Amino acid sequence: MKFLTCIVRQPCPEMVGGLSSGGLGIPDYGLALEQHKKYVEALEECGCKVIVLPADPAYPDSVFVEDTALLIGSAAILTRPGADSRKGETAGMKPVLQNHFMPVEEIILPGTLEAGDVLEVESHYYIGISERTNNEGAEQLIRILEKHGKTGSTVRLQKFLHLKTGVAWLGNNTLLLTGELRQALEFHNYERIEVDDDEQYAANSIMVNGTVIMPAGYPKTLNTLQDSGYKVLQVDTSEYRKLDGGLSCLSLRF
Ligand code: CIR
């Protein structure tokens, strides 16, 4: 799939209080801003026009736009974040999506769903059941997908925050995956590039128009991808990692 446009949101200074499982310290806001700029440049280098939304100080985690919507070509689906502090983020995304998509569908309570839990593989969507995405949210999404000629199925997560914390689609029947998802039966029939446990964060990479954008600082995964023939761009996202956020979470791509 060719991506023409990406949507990102500037990080706000309040991001230092964003949700985090802890252990890596508090993000440096100045450095996060710099890293965000380089992330946008990487998307542009891959041929995308990037829409940069203004920072939203009401929501410390609002830089992680991927969780607020799922874009499926013929429609956009506004999600219903499972984290209380993130529930209001979708309101700001709705008018932006309405500029580009018709219809804009919505997940409604008691369903919860964050699109970091949704992995698109051609016209099938794997949906992680996690602390943020519940069965009701997944069922609603599957019904919406089916209306649009696509399919969905669930994958139960034990440890990862989101499904895409541990798996990325590289096209050509190939997944980049790590941790608990190595055992997931749902992914057994794909070509697989496995990421070692000490580089788990690198499994959250994105394939954009023939280039894999991956986080900087994961040499084994970088070598594996390059040896397998992938063109790779690296972007440092260390400050977002401190908030459990990966590369994919920072953009919506369509
Ligand atoms: C959160 O816990 O919601 C944010 N601190 C990180 C969200 C990362 N998003 C993603 O993996 N799709």
Short mmCIF file of C-alpha atoms and ligand atoms in Angstrom, two decimals:
data_model
loop_
_atom_site.label_atom_id
_atom_site.label_comp_id
_atom_site.label_asym_id
_atom_site.label_seq_id
_atom_site.Cartn_x
_atom_site.Cartn_y
_atom_site.Cartn_z
CA MET A 1 0.00 0.00 0.00
CA LYS A 2 1.32 3.39 -1.00
CA PHE A 3 1.05 6.03 1.73
CA LEU A 4 0.58 9.57 0.52
CA THR A 5 -0.23 11.39 3.73
CA CYS A 6 0.62 11.10 7.42
CA ILE A 7 -0.91 12.84 10.42
CA VAL A 8 1.25 13.59 13.46
CA ARG A 9 0.74 15.78 16.51
CA GLN A 10 3.43 17.93 18.08
CA PRO A 11 4.35 16.67 21.54
CA CYS A 12 3.26 18.98 24.37
CA PRO A 13 5.47 19.91 27.35
CA GLU A 14 3.00 17.96 29.53
CA MET A 15 4.23 14.76 27.88
CA VAL A 16 6.71 14.44 30.72
CA GLY A 17 3.70 13.31 32.80
CA GLY A 18 2.46 10.85 30.17
CA LEU A 19 1.52 7.27 30.98
CA SER A 20 4.51 5.03 31.54
CA SER A 21 5.31 1.66 32.96
CA GLY A 22 8.46 3.37 34.26
CA GLY A 23 12.06 2.35 34.53
CA LEU A 24 13.56 4.53 31.81
CA GLY A 25 13.15 7.95 33.41
CA ILE A 26 11.26 11.08 32.43
CA PRO A 27 11.39 12.26 28.80
CA ASP A 28 13.51 15.29 27.96
CA TYR A 29 10.98 17.54 26.20
CA GLY A 30 13.57 19.44 24.15
CA LEU A 31 15.04 16.22 22.85
CA ALA A 32 11.56 14.80 22.21
CA LEU A 33 10.78 17.83 20.02
CA GLU A 34 13.99 17.31 18.04
CA GLN A 35 13.27 13.61 17.62
CA HIS A 36 9.75 14.38 16.47
CA LYS A 37 11.09 16.73 13.79
CA LYS A 38 13.42 14.00 12.52
CA TYR A 39 10.55 11.51 12.52
CA VAL A 40 8.54 13.86 10.30
CA GLU A 41 11.55 14.25 8.01
CA ALA A 42 11.86 10.48 7.71
CA LEU A 43 8.21 10.19 6.65
CA GLU A 44 8.76 12.96 4.11
CA GLU A 45 11.83 11.19 2.81
CA CYS A 46 9.60 8.17 2.18
CA GLY A 47 7.37 10.29 -0.02
CA CYS A 48 4.62 11.31 2.42
CA LYS A 49 3.04 14.69 2.91
CA VAL A 50 2.90 15.18 6.69
CA ILE A 51 0.09 17.07 8.42
CA VAL A 52 1.42 18.33 11.75
CA LEU A 53 -1.34 19.03 14.27
CA PRO A 54 -0.68 21.49 17.09
CA ALA A 55 0.32 20.21 20.54
CA ASP A 56 -2.62 19.50 22.84
CA PRO A 57 -1.56 20.25 26.43
CA ALA A 58 -4.80 18.77 27.82
CA TYR A 59 -3.54 15.29 26.88
CA PRO A 60 0.04 14.38 27.83
CA ASP A 61 -0.02 11.30 25.54
CA SER A 62 -1.62 13.06 22.56
CA VAL A 63 1.58 12.79 20.51
CA PHE A 64 0.74 9.08 20.12
CA VAL A 65 -1.89 9.76 17.46
CA GLU A 66 -1.93 6.22 16.14
CA ASP A 67 -4.04 5.07 19.06
CA THR A 68 -6.92 7.44 18.27
CA ALA A 69 -7.91 6.18 14.84
CA LEU A 70 -7.69 3.37 12.34
CA LEU A 71 -7.55 4.33 8.68
CA ILE A 72 -8.71 1.64 6.27
CA GLY A 73 -8.79 3.40 2.93
CA SER A 74 -12.53 3.55 2.38
CA ALA A 75 -13.19 4.85 5.90
CA ALA A 76 -11.67 6.11 9.13
CA ILE A 77 -12.61 4.61 12.47
CA LEU A 78 -12.30 6.76 15.53
CA THR A 79 -11.27 4.59 18.47
CA ARG A 80 -12.28 4.66 22.14
CA PRO A 81 -9.06 4.65 24.20
CA GLY A 82 -9.02 2.36 27.18
CA ALA A 83 -6.78 4.60 29.28
CA ASP A 84 -8.84 7.18 31.21
CA SER A 85 -6.38 10.02 30.65
CA ARG A 86 -6.52 9.41 26.87
CA LYS A 87 -10.28 9.10 26.37
CA GLY A 88 -10.66 12.74 25.27
CA GLU A 89 -7.96 12.56 22.58
CA THR A 90 -10.34 11.31 19.90
CA ALA A 91 -12.49 14.48 19.99
CA GLY A 92 -9.57 16.48 18.60
CA MET A 93 -8.90 13.91 15.89
CA LYS A 94 -12.48 13.66 14.62
CA PRO A 95 -12.63 16.94 12.62
CA VAL A 96 -9.20 16.22 11.16
CA LEU A 97 -10.38 12.84 9.88
CA GLN A 98 -13.61 14.33 8.56
CA ASN A 99 -11.49 16.48 6.24
CA HIS A 100 -10.13 13.34 4.59
CA PHE A 101 -12.54 10.46 5.14
CA MET A 102 -16.20 9.76 4.61
CA PRO A 103 -17.53 8.02 6.62
CA VAL A 104 -15.81 8.42 9.99
CA GLU A 105 -17.05 5.48 12.03
CA GLU A 106 -16.69 5.27 15.82
CA ILE A 107 -16.11 2.63 18.47
CA ILE A 108 -18.55 3.25 21.32
CA LEU A 109 -18.62 2.29 25.00
CA PRO A 110 -18.60 -0.24 26.57
CA GLY A 111 -16.18 -1.05 23.74
CA THR A 112 -12.64 0.23 24.13
CA LEU A 113 -10.00 0.06 21.46
CA GLU A 114 -6.64 1.72 20.84
CA ALA A 115 -5.34 1.36 17.31
CA GLY A 116 -1.86 0.47 18.54
CA ASP A 117 -3.62 -2.85 19.04
CA VAL A 118 -4.53 -3.17 15.37
CA LEU A 119 -2.15 -4.68 12.83
CA GLU A 120 -3.15 -4.35 9.19
CA VAL A 121 -2.11 -7.24 6.96
CA GLU A 122 -3.52 -6.57 3.48
CA SER A 123 -7.31 -6.65 3.99
CA HIS A 124 -7.17 -8.50 7.32
CA TYR A 125 -6.79 -6.76 10.66
CA TYR A 126 -5.38 -8.48 13.75
CA ILE A 127 -6.74 -6.92 16.93
CA GLY A 128 -4.88 -7.32 20.22
CA ILE A 129 -7.02 -7.86 23.30
CA SER A 130 -5.06 -5.94 25.89
CA GLU A 131 -5.54 -3.75 28.95
CA ARG A 132 -6.62 -1.01 26.52
CA THR A 133 -8.71 -2.93 23.98
CA ASN A 134 -11.57 -5.14 25.10
CA ASN A 135 -13.58 -7.84 23.35
CA GLU A 136 -16.53 -5.52 22.80
CA GLY A 137 -14.28 -2.94 21.10
CA ALA A 138 -12.77 -5.64 18.91
CA GLU A 139 -16.21 -7.01 17.97
CA GLN A 140 -17.42 -3.56 17.00
CA LEU A 141 -14.32 -3.05 14.88
CA ILE A 142 -14.78 -6.40 13.14
CA ARG A 143 -18.38 -5.46 12.27
CA ILE A 144 -17.22 -2.12 10.82
CA LEU A 145 -14.40 -3.81 8.87
CA GLU A 146 -16.82 -6.33 7.39
CA LYS A 147 -19.09 -3.52 6.20
CA HIS A 148 -16.10 -2.26 4.25
CA GLY A 149 -15.19 -5.63 2.73
CA LYS A 150 -12.38 -6.41 5.17
CA THR A 151 -11.93 -8.94 7.96
CA GLY A 152 -10.65 -8.94 11.53
CA SER A 153 -9.68 -11.39 14.24
CA THR A 154 -8.35 -11.15 17.78
CA VAL A 155 -5.00 -11.98 19.36
CA ARG A 156 -4.85 -12.17 23.14
CA LEU A 157 -1.92 -10.30 24.67
CA GLN A 158 -0.34 -11.23 27.99
CA LYS A 159 2.43 -8.69 28.45
CA PHE A 160 2.68 -6.17 25.65
CA LEU A 161 0.97 -2.80 26.00
CA HIS A 162 -0.35 -3.00 22.45
CA LEU A 163 -0.25 -5.61 19.70
CA LYS A 164 2.08 -3.48 17.57
CA THR A 165 4.47 -3.16 20.51
CA GLY A 166 5.64 -6.57 19.35
CA VAL A 167 4.83 -6.97 15.67
CA ALA A 168 5.07 -5.06 12.40
CA TRP A 169 3.93 -5.89 8.88
CA LEU A 170 6.70 -5.60 6.31
CA GLY A 171 4.64 -6.60 3.27
CA ASN A 172 5.38 -9.61 1.07
CA ASN A 173 3.89 -12.04 3.60
CA THR A 174 6.50 -11.03 6.19
CA LEU A 175 6.22 -10.02 9.84
CA LEU A 176 8.82 -8.52 12.14
CA LEU A 177 8.00 -9.88 15.57
CA THR A 178 9.25 -10.47 19.08
CA GLY A 179 8.51 -11.60 22.64
CA GLU A 180 5.21 -13.33 23.37
CA LEU A 181 4.10 -12.93 19.74
CA ARG A 182 6.72 -15.39 18.55
CA GLN A 183 4.51 -18.13 19.97
CA ALA A 184 1.19 -16.72 18.72
CA LEU A 185 -0.43 -19.32 16.47
CA GLU A 186 -2.05 -16.54 14.46
CA PHE A 187 1.35 -15.57 13.05
CA HIS A 188 2.83 -19.00 12.38
CA ASN A 189 2.11 -19.07 8.67
CA TYR A 190 3.96 -15.91 7.75
CA GLU A 191 7.58 -15.38 6.83
CA ARG A 192 9.03 -14.12 10.09
CA ILE A 193 11.94 -11.91 11.03
CA GLU A 194 12.41 -12.34 14.76
CA VAL A 195 13.72 -9.58 17.00
CA ASP A 196 15.86 -10.69 19.95
CA ASP A 197 14.43 -10.02 23.39
CA ASP A 198 17.14 -7.48 24.21
CA GLU A 199 16.02 -5.43 21.20
CA GLN A 200 12.26 -5.87 21.60
CA TYR A 201 11.56 -2.17 21.12
CA ALA A 202 12.76 -2.44 17.51
CA ALA A 203 9.82 -4.69 16.57
CA ASN A 204 7.69 -1.55 16.50
CA SER A 205 8.94 -0.35 13.14
CA ILE A 206 6.95 0.82 10.13
CA MET A 207 7.14 -0.02 6.46
CA VAL A 208 6.54 3.16 4.49
CA ASN A 209 6.62 3.01 0.71
CA GLY A 210 9.41 0.46 0.51
CA THR A 211 11.50 1.71 3.42
CA VAL A 212 11.49 0.33 6.95
CA ILE A 213 11.64 3.17 9.47
CA MET A 214 13.03 1.70 12.68
CA PRO A 215 14.23 3.11 15.99
CA ALA A 216 17.94 3.94 16.24
CA GLY A 217 20.06 1.92 18.64
CA TYR A 218 19.16 -1.68 17.78
CA PRO A 219 22.12 -2.96 15.76
CA LYS A 220 21.17 -6.64 15.57
CA THR A 221 17.73 -5.87 14.14
CA LEU A 222 19.23 -3.29 11.79
CA ASN A 223 21.71 -5.84 10.44
CA THR A 224 19.07 -8.53 10.09
CA LEU A 225 16.80 -6.21 8.12
CA GLN A 226 19.61 -4.94 5.90
CA ASP A 227 20.93 -8.46 5.30
CA SER A 228 17.41 -9.45 4.27
CA GLY A 229 17.49 -6.72 1.63
CA TYR A 230 15.38 -4.04 3.27
CA LYS A 231 16.10 -0.37 2.83
CA VAL A 232 16.15 1.05 6.38
CA LEU A 233 15.94 4.54 7.87
CA GLN A 234 16.66 4.96 11.57
CA VAL A 235 15.06 7.55 13.83
CA ASP A 236 15.91 8.00 17.49
CA THR A 237 12.73 7.78 19.58
CA SER A 238 14.36 7.32 22.98
CA GLU A 239 12.19 9.97 24.65
CA TYR A 240 8.99 8.31 23.45
CA ARG A 241 10.20 4.91 24.56
CA LYS A 242 10.26 6.30 28.11
CA LEU A 243 6.46 6.53 27.75
CA ASP A 244 6.16 3.05 26.22
CA GLY A 245 5.60 4.65 22.82
CA GLY A 246 7.11 3.23 19.66
CA LEU A 247 7.65 4.51 16.16
CA SER A 248 4.29 3.48 14.80
CA CYS A 249 2.37 5.29 17.55
CA LEU A 250 3.63 8.67 16.40
CA SER A 251 1.72 8.78 13.10
CA LEU A 252 -1.42 7.88 11.21
CA ARG A 253 -0.63 6.88 7.64
CA PHE A 254 -2.91 6.73 4.61
C1 CIR B 1 0.24 5.13 26.64
O1 CIR B 1 0.55 4.42 27.61
O2 CIR B 1 -0.89 5.16 26.17
C2 CIR B 1 1.30 6.00 26.02
N1 CIR B 1 2.21 6.44 27.03
C3 CIR B 1 2.04 5.23 24.95
C4 CIR B 1 1.17 4.83 23.82
C5 CIR B 1 1.91 4.08 22.80
N2 CIR B 1 1.09 3.78 21.70
C6 CIR B 1 1.20 2.67 20.98
O3 CIR B 1 1.95 1.77 21.32
N3 CIR B 1 0.41 2.56 19.92
#
